[in-house]
Amino acid sequence: MPAVSMTVNGTPVTADIDPRTLLVQFLREHLRLTGTHVGCDTSQCGACVVHVNGEAVKSCAMLAVQADGAEVLTIEGVAQGDTLHPMQEAFRDNHGLQCGFCTPGMIMTALDMVRRLGPVLDDHTIREELEGNLCRCTGYHNIVKSIAAGARAMAADDTPRRAAAE
Amino acid sequence: MYDFTYHKAASLDDAAKLLASAVDAKPIAGGQSLLPMMKFRLASPSDLVDLGTIAGLDRIEAEGGTLTLGAMCRHGAVCTSEVVQKTLPALAHLAGLIGDPAVRHRGTLGGSLANNDPTADYPAAAVSLGATIVTSKREIAAEDFFTGLFETALEPDEIVVAARFPVPEKAAYEKFRNPASRYAMVGVFVAKFPDVVRVAVTGAGASGVFRVPSFEEALSKDFSADALKGLSISTDGLAGDIHASAEYRAHLVGVMARRAVAAANG
């Protein structure tokens, strides 16, 4: 079995895995980081979005062996201890979640959005950018509000953070 | 998905050797189509040869009226590249319409061309622009490259290295998306060169991308949306399914072509 090494949320990990192991399976089943969810397993829903080398990807559509040597950031690596990331806080403040299943993917997508497009995001842009993330509870309205507020809060936040917020 | 043996290719030569040495080996680039197909067991390669570890396949260069994109250029990189936006904005626009932001971070130009999904966007651009597909063995004109449904002229151990796009005077791509899958129900790429106009259609053909000679002839005389008024295409060879009948797709080809010409004329 091939060996893979990667850095997940700042921690180096190495494992011998079956090559068909998806990145999301590796995260959830080998590392027990179950914050990254599997909704559809067909790269439609975005519940499995994580960052690989700073970019949002669907971890159900990537083999773990393809992430060999990469820096991976999951939802577990976003908060600083007990202090939520401003984007997480914004989802809480704005009722950006109901059941919460899609939320990890929404937040990882939102952070990627801010990285690429900056902290001032209008509703239309946010809705377009959420094309690959499905929510079956909220009707998206509060998710869009949360992301706009989270993006603004990130601009005002000067806490040093891992790759996602850089 | 079924089990397979995984190889990291050190170079193009290495990848070609690995592909030739296994029974049913396939190259993997971004994997945004191949991995879902393997999960559905629609593809079950014995070996996967990862091209992601080969350096230098993601160059973007504009020189002498030609835009050259390396096969491993990710859709997101093509969409946001200043070089592409400046020299061939229609192609940057097209890349930004593929999948969603996360898919665009992984999916590649070469993978899209080699997969030749009948609803993929890049084949329409390649045919309309008269692109040359550069492989590890030869150069293939786009029209000879796409040979049918998920079929190309590629040999089993042949790898797409780059695509060269002649820069047109004007071009535009208009896509009517399937509202659920967001793939092209019909996508029309129109390109105007000094001596020729080409109109290529994706999404509508039962066997993939095709050109529309009657539209091209009309646009060669008068490159305006009005020149296409009253023209339509036959439903022969068009796809019809629960999403859209062949008649509806034929209608959309006309609508999207007119929109594309209008957009190209800006």
Coordinates of C-alpha atoms in Angstrom, one line a residue:
Chain A
M1 CA 0.0 0.0 0.0
P2 CA 1.3 3.5 -0.8
A3 CA 2.4 5.7 1.9
V4 CA 1.1 9.3 2.1
S5 CA 2.4 12.2 4.1
M6 CA 0.6 15.5 4.5
T7 CA 0.1 18.2 7.0
V8 CA -3.4 18.4 8.3
N9 CA -4.3 21.5 10.3
G10 CA -0.7 22.1 11.0
T11 CA 0.1 18.5 12.1
P12 CA 2.2 16.2 10.0
V13 CA 0.6 12.8 9.4
T14 CA 1.8 9.7 7.5
A15 CA -0.1 6.6 6.8
D16 CA 0.0 3.5 4.5
I17 CA -3.4 3.5 2.6
D18 CA -5.3 1.8 -0.1
P19 CA -4.8 4.0 -3.2
R20 CA -8.6 4.3 -3.7
T21 CA -9.0 6.0 -0.4
L22 CA -10.6 9.4 -1.0
L23 CA -9.2 12.4 0.8
V24 CA -12.4 12.7 2.7
Q25 CA -12.3 9.1 3.8
F26 CA -8.7 9.6 4.9
L27 CA -9.6 12.6 7.0
R28 CA -12.7 11.1 8.5
E29 CA -11.8 7.4 8.9
H30 CA -8.1 7.4 9.4
L31 CA -7.6 10.7 11.2
R32 CA -11.1 10.7 12.8
L33 CA -11.6 14.3 11.7
T34 CA -15.3 14.0 11.2
G35 CA -16.1 17.6 10.8
T36 CA -15.7 17.3 7.1
H37 CA -19.0 15.7 5.9
V38 CA -20.0 13.4 3.0
G39 CA -23.3 14.5 1.7
C40 CA -23.7 13.3 -1.9
D41 CA -20.3 11.7 -2.6
T42 CA -20.8 12.8 -6.2
S43 CA -19.1 16.3 -5.9
Q44 CA -22.4 18.2 -6.1
C45 CA -23.1 19.2 -2.5
G46 CA -19.9 20.7 -1.1
A47 CA -20.3 19.3 2.4
C48 CA -16.8 17.8 2.0
V49 CA -14.9 21.0 1.0
V50 CA -11.5 21.4 2.6
H51 CA -8.5 23.5 1.6
V52 CA -5.5 21.8 -0.1
N53 CA -2.5 24.0 -0.4
G54 CA -4.8 27.0 0.3
E55 CA -7.5 26.2 -2.2
A56 CA -11.0 24.9 -1.7
V57 CA -11.5 21.4 -3.1
K58 CA -14.1 18.7 -2.8
S59 CA -12.4 16.1 -0.8
C60 CA -14.7 13.4 -2.1
A61 CA -13.4 14.1 -5.6
M62 CA -9.7 13.7 -4.7
L63 CA -7.6 10.7 -3.8
A64 CA -5.7 10.9 -0.6
V65 CA -2.6 9.9 -2.5
Q66 CA -3.1 13.0 -4.7
A67 CA -2.7 15.1 -1.5
D68 CA 0.7 13.6 -0.8
G69 CA 3.0 16.4 0.5
A70 CA 0.1 18.9 0.7
E71 CA -1.1 21.3 3.4
V72 CA -4.6 20.4 4.2
L73 CA -7.0 22.6 6.3
T74 CA -10.3 21.2 7.6
I75 CA -13.0 22.8 9.6
E76 CA -11.3 21.5 12.8
G77 CA -8.3 23.7 12.0
V78 CA -10.2 26.9 11.6
A79 CA -10.9 28.0 15.2
Q80 CA -8.2 29.0 17.6
G81 CA -8.8 26.8 20.6
D82 CA -12.2 27.8 22.1
T83 CA -12.3 31.0 20.0
L84 CA -14.3 30.6 16.9
H85 CA -13.0 32.0 13.6
P86 CA -14.9 35.2 12.6
M87 CA -16.6 33.3 9.8
Q88 CA -17.8 30.7 12.2
E89 CA -19.0 33.4 14.6
A90 CA -20.8 35.1 11.7
F91 CA -22.7 31.9 10.9
R92 CA -23.8 31.7 14.6
D93 CA -24.8 35.3 14.8
N94 CA -26.8 35.3 11.6
H95 CA -28.5 31.9 12.0
G96 CA -26.5 30.7 9.0
L97 CA -27.3 27.1 9.9
Q98 CA -30.1 24.9 11.0
C99 CA -29.2 21.2 11.0
G100 CA -25.5 22.1 10.4
F101 CA -24.7 19.3 8.0
C102 CA -23.6 21.6 5.2
T103 CA -21.9 24.2 7.5
P104 CA -18.3 22.9 7.5
G105 CA -18.3 23.0 3.7
M106 CA -20.0 26.3 3.6
I107 CA -17.5 27.8 5.9
M108 CA -14.5 26.4 4.0
T109 CA -16.0 27.7 0.8
A110 CA -16.6 31.1 2.4
L111 CA -13.0 31.4 3.5
D112 CA -11.8 30.5 0.0
M113 CA -14.2 33.1 -1.4
V114 CA -12.7 35.8 0.9
R115 CA -9.1 34.7 0.0
R116 CA -9.8 35.1 -3.8
L117 CA -12.3 38.0 -3.8
G118 CA -11.5 40.0 -0.7
P119 CA -13.7 41.0 2.3
V120 CA -16.3 43.0 0.5
L121 CA -18.7 40.6 -1.0
D122 CA -22.1 41.4 -2.5
D123 CA -25.1 39.0 -2.3
H124 CA -25.0 38.2 -6.0
T125 CA -21.3 37.2 -5.9
I126 CA -21.8 35.1 -2.8
R127 CA -24.8 33.3 -4.4
E128 CA -22.8 32.6 -7.6
E129 CA -19.8 31.4 -5.6
L130 CA -22.0 29.0 -3.6
E131 CA -22.9 27.1 -6.7
G132 CA -21.1 24.0 -5.5
N133 CA -22.6 24.0 -1.9
L134 CA -26.0 22.7 -1.2
C135 CA -28.1 23.4 1.9
R136 CA -31.5 21.8 2.4
C137 CA -32.6 23.8 5.4
T138 CA -32.0 27.5 5.2
G139 CA -32.9 28.6 1.8
Y140 CA -29.5 30.1 1.7
H141 CA -30.6 33.6 2.8
N142 CA -28.9 33.5 6.1
I143 CA -25.9 31.7 4.8
V144 CA -25.4 34.6 2.3
K145 CA -25.8 37.1 5.2
S146 CA -23.4 35.1 7.3
I147 CA -20.7 35.1 4.7
A148 CA -21.0 38.8 4.0
A149 CA -20.7 39.5 7.7
G150 CA -17.9 37.0 8.3
A151 CA -15.9 38.5 5.4
R152 CA -16.2 41.9 6.9
A153 CA -15.3 40.6 10.3
M154 CA -12.2 38.9 8.9
A155 CA -11.0 42.3 7.4
A156 CA -11.2 43.8 10.9
D157 CA -9.6 40.7 12.6
D158 CA -5.9 40.7 13.2
T159 CA -5.5 37.3 15.0
P160 CA -2.7 35.3 13.4
R161 CA -4.2 32.2 11.7
R162 CA -3.4 29.2 9.7
A163 CA -3.5 29.1 5.9
A164 CA -7.2 29.6 5.4
A165 CA -7.3 33.2 6.5
E166 CA -4.1 34.2 4.9
Chain B
M1 CA -14.7 2.2 -6.8
Y2 CA -12.7 -0.8 -7.8
D3 CA -9.1 -1.2 -6.7
F4 CA -6.3 0.0 -8.9
T5 CA -2.5 0.5 -8.7
Y6 CA -1.4 4.0 -8.3
H7 CA 1.7 5.5 -10.0
K8 CA 3.2 8.9 -9.7
A9 CA 4.6 9.9 -13.0
A10 CA 8.1 11.6 -12.7
S11 CA 8.0 12.9 -16.3
L12 CA 6.0 12.7 -19.5
D13 CA 8.2 9.8 -20.7
D14 CA 7.7 8.0 -17.4
A15 CA 3.9 8.5 -17.6
A16 CA 3.9 7.2 -21.2
K17 CA 5.9 4.1 -20.2
L18 CA 3.6 3.4 -17.3
L19 CA 0.5 3.8 -19.5
A20 CA 1.9 1.4 -22.0
S21 CA 3.0 -1.2 -19.5
A22 CA -0.4 -1.9 -17.8
V23 CA -3.5 -3.6 -19.2
D24 CA -5.9 -0.8 -18.7
A25 CA -4.1 2.1 -17.3
K26 CA -5.5 5.6 -17.4
P27 CA -3.8 9.0 -16.7
I28 CA -5.4 11.1 -14.0
A29 CA -5.1 14.9 -14.0
G30 CA -7.6 16.8 -11.8
G31 CA -9.8 13.7 -11.5
Q32 CA -13.0 15.8 -11.4
S33 CA -14.7 13.5 -14.1
L34 CA -12.6 10.4 -13.8
L35 CA -13.0 9.9 -10.0
P36 CA -16.8 10.3 -10.0
M37 CA -16.9 7.8 -13.0
M38 CA -14.8 5.4 -11.1
K39 CA -17.0 5.7 -8.0
F40 CA -20.0 4.9 -10.2
R41 CA -18.0 2.0 -11.7
L42 CA -18.4 3.4 -15.2
A43 CA -14.6 3.4 -15.3
S44 CA -12.4 0.8 -13.7
P45 CA -8.8 1.3 -14.7
S46 CA -6.3 -1.3 -13.6
D47 CA -3.7 1.5 -13.0
L48 CA -3.9 5.2 -12.5
V49 CA -0.9 7.3 -13.6
D50 CA -0.9 10.6 -11.8
L51 CA 0.1 13.5 -14.0
G52 CA -0.1 16.0 -11.2
T53 CA 3.5 15.4 -10.1
I54 CA 5.0 16.4 -13.5
A55 CA 6.3 19.9 -13.5
G56 CA 5.9 22.5 -16.2
L57 CA 2.6 21.4 -17.7
D58 CA 0.6 24.4 -16.4
R59 CA 2.2 27.2 -18.5
I60 CA 0.1 30.0 -19.9
E61 CA 1.8 31.8 -22.8
A62 CA 0.6 34.3 -25.4
E63 CA 2.9 34.8 -28.4
G64 CA 2.5 35.8 -32.0
G65 CA -1.2 35.5 -32.2
T66 CA -1.4 32.2 -30.3
L67 CA -2.4 31.4 -26.8
T68 CA -0.8 28.2 -25.5
L69 CA -2.2 26.6 -22.4
G70 CA -0.5 23.6 -20.7
A71 CA -2.6 20.5 -20.2
M72 CA -2.5 20.8 -16.4
C73 CA -3.9 24.4 -16.4
R74 CA -6.7 24.3 -13.9
H75 CA -10.0 25.9 -14.9
G76 CA -9.7 28.4 -12.1
A77 CA -6.2 29.5 -13.3
V78 CA -7.4 29.9 -16.9
C79 CA -10.4 32.0 -15.7
T80 CA -8.3 34.4 -13.6
S81 CA -5.2 34.5 -15.7
E82 CA -4.4 38.1 -16.9
V83 CA -2.8 36.7 -20.0
V84 CA -5.9 34.8 -21.0
Q85 CA -8.3 37.6 -20.0
K86 CA -6.3 40.0 -22.2
T87 CA -5.6 37.8 -25.3
L88 CA -8.7 35.5 -25.4
P89 CA -11.3 36.8 -22.9
A90 CA -14.0 34.4 -24.3
L91 CA -11.8 31.4 -23.1
A92 CA -11.3 32.9 -19.6
H93 CA -15.1 33.4 -19.5
L94 CA -15.7 29.8 -20.6
A95 CA -13.3 28.4 -17.9
G96 CA -15.2 30.3 -15.3
L97 CA -18.4 28.6 -16.3
I98 CA -17.1 25.1 -15.7
G99 CA -18.4 23.3 -12.5
D100 CA -18.1 25.4 -9.3
P101 CA -15.1 27.1 -7.7
A102 CA -13.9 24.0 -5.9
V103 CA -14.1 21.9 -9.1
R104 CA -12.3 24.6 -11.0
H105 CA -9.4 24.4 -8.5
R106 CA -8.8 20.8 -9.5
G107 CA -10.2 20.2 -13.1
T108 CA -7.8 20.7 -16.0
L109 CA -7.9 21.7 -19.6
G110 CA -6.1 18.5 -20.7
G111 CA -8.4 16.3 -18.7
S112 CA -11.5 18.0 -20.2
L113 CA -10.2 17.7 -23.7
A114 CA -9.1 14.0 -23.3
N115 CA -12.4 13.1 -21.6
N116 CA -14.5 14.6 -24.4
D117 CA -17.7 14.7 -22.5
P118 CA -20.5 15.6 -25.0
T119 CA -21.5 18.4 -22.6
A120 CA -18.1 19.7 -21.7
D121 CA -17.2 23.4 -22.6
Y122 CA -13.6 23.3 -23.8
P123 CA -14.2 21.1 -26.9
A124 CA -16.5 23.8 -28.3
A125 CA -13.7 26.4 -27.8
A126 CA -11.1 24.1 -29.3
V127 CA -13.1 23.4 -32.5
S128 CA -14.3 26.9 -32.9
L129 CA -10.9 28.5 -32.5
G130 CA -9.2 25.8 -34.6
A131 CA -6.9 24.8 -31.8
T132 CA -4.0 22.4 -32.1
I133 CA -3.8 19.7 -29.4
V134 CA -0.2 19.0 -28.6
T135 CA 0.3 15.5 -27.3
S136 CA 3.3 13.5 -26.1
K137 CA 3.6 12.1 -29.7
R138 CA 2.3 14.6 -32.2
E139 CA 0.1 17.6 -32.9
I140 CA -3.6 17.0 -33.7
A141 CA -6.1 19.5 -35.1
A142 CA -9.0 19.9 -32.7
E143 CA -11.5 18.8 -35.4
D144 CA -9.6 15.5 -35.8
F145 CA -9.0 15.1 -32.1
F146 CA -12.7 14.7 -31.0
T147 CA -13.9 11.5 -32.6
G148 CA -17.1 10.7 -30.8
L149 CA -18.9 10.3 -27.5
F150 CA -16.1 10.3 -24.8
E151 CA -13.8 9.3 -27.7
T152 CA -10.7 11.1 -29.0
A153 CA -7.8 10.4 -31.4
L154 CA -5.5 9.8 -28.4
E155 CA -3.8 6.4 -28.3
P156 CA -3.8 4.6 -24.9
D157 CA -0.3 5.8 -24.0
E158 CA -0.6 9.2 -25.5
I159 CA -0.9 12.2 -23.2
V160 CA -2.2 15.7 -23.9
V161 CA 0.6 18.2 -23.2
A162 CA -0.9 21.5 -24.3
A163 CA -3.4 23.2 -26.5
R164 CA -2.6 26.1 -28.9
F165 CA -5.4 28.5 -29.5
P166 CA -5.1 30.9 -32.4
V167 CA -6.3 34.3 -31.2
P168 CA -9.4 35.4 -33.1
E169 CA -10.5 39.0 -33.9
K170 CA -13.7 38.3 -31.9
A171 CA -15.1 35.4 -30.0
A172 CA -17.7 34.6 -27.4
Y173 CA -19.2 31.5 -25.6
E174 CA -22.8 31.3 -24.5
K175 CA -23.9 28.4 -22.4
F176 CA -27.5 27.4 -21.5
R177 CA -27.1 25.3 -18.5
N178 CA -29.0 22.3 -17.4
P179 CA -30.5 23.8 -14.2
A180 CA -29.7 20.7 -12.1
S181 CA -26.3 19.5 -13.3
R182 CA -25.2 22.9 -14.6
Y183 CA -23.5 21.2 -17.5
A184 CA -24.2 22.7 -20.9
M185 CA -27.6 21.7 -22.3
V186 CA -26.3 23.7 -25.2
G187 CA -23.1 25.8 -25.4
V188 CA -22.1 27.7 -28.5
F189 CA -18.7 29.1 -29.1
V190 CA -18.3 31.6 -32.0
A191 CA -15.0 32.8 -33.3
K192 CA -14.3 35.3 -36.1
F193 CA -10.9 35.3 -37.8
P194 CA -9.9 37.5 -40.8
D195 CA -10.6 34.6 -43.2
V196 CA -13.1 32.4 -41.5
V197 CA -15.9 32.2 -38.9
R198 CA -16.4 29.0 -36.9
V199 CA -19.4 28.1 -34.8
A200 CA -19.0 25.0 -32.6
V201 CA -21.7 23.5 -30.4
T202 CA -21.4 21.4 -27.3
G203 CA -24.1 19.8 -25.2
A204 CA -26.5 19.3 -28.1
G205 CA -24.8 16.6 -30.2
A206 CA -25.5 12.9 -29.5
S207 CA -21.8 12.3 -30.3
G208 CA -20.2 15.4 -29.0
V209 CA -19.1 18.7 -30.4
F210 CA -20.0 19.7 -33.9
R211 CA -19.8 22.7 -36.3
V212 CA -22.7 24.5 -37.9
P213 CA -21.7 25.3 -41.6
S214 CA -24.9 27.2 -42.4
F215 CA -24.4 29.6 -39.5
E216 CA -20.7 30.0 -40.4
E217 CA -21.5 30.8 -44.0
A218 CA -24.1 33.5 -43.0
L219 CA -21.7 35.0 -40.4
S220 CA -18.8 35.0 -42.8
K221 CA -20.8 37.4 -45.0
D222 CA -22.3 39.4 -42.1
F223 CA -21.0 38.9 -38.6
S224 CA -24.1 40.0 -36.8
A225 CA -26.8 38.3 -34.8
D226 CA -29.3 39.4 -37.4
A227 CA -27.5 37.3 -40.0
L228 CA -28.7 34.2 -38.2
K229 CA -32.3 35.2 -38.3
G230 CA -34.5 32.5 -39.8
L231 CA -31.7 29.9 -39.8
S232 CA -32.1 26.7 -37.8
I233 CA -30.4 23.4 -37.6
S234 CA -31.8 19.9 -38.2
T235 CA -32.5 17.6 -35.2
D236 CA -30.5 14.8 -36.9
G237 CA -27.8 13.6 -34.5
L238 CA -28.9 15.8 -31.6
A239 CA -29.4 14.4 -28.1
G240 CA -32.8 14.2 -26.7
D241 CA -33.5 13.2 -23.1
I242 CA -35.7 14.0 -20.1
H243 CA -34.1 17.4 -19.8
A244 CA -34.6 18.6 -23.3
S245 CA -35.9 17.1 -26.6
A246 CA -33.8 17.2 -29.7
E247 CA -36.2 19.9 -31.1
Y248 CA -35.6 22.1 -28.0
R249 CA -31.9 21.7 -28.2
A250 CA -32.0 22.6 -31.9
H251 CA -33.9 25.8 -31.0
L252 CA -31.4 26.6 -28.3
V253 CA -28.5 26.3 -30.7
G254 CA -29.9 29.2 -32.7
V255 CA -30.6 31.2 -29.6
M256 CA -27.2 30.7 -28.1
A257 CA -25.4 31.3 -31.4
R258 CA -27.2 34.7 -31.8
R259 CA -26.4 35.6 -28.2
A260 CA -22.7 34.6 -28.7
V261 CA -22.4 36.7 -31.8
A262 CA -24.0 39.7 -30.0
A263 CA -21.6 39.2 -27.1
A264 CA -18.6 38.9 -29.5
N265 CA -19.6 42.2 -31.1
G266 CA -19.8 43.5 -27.5

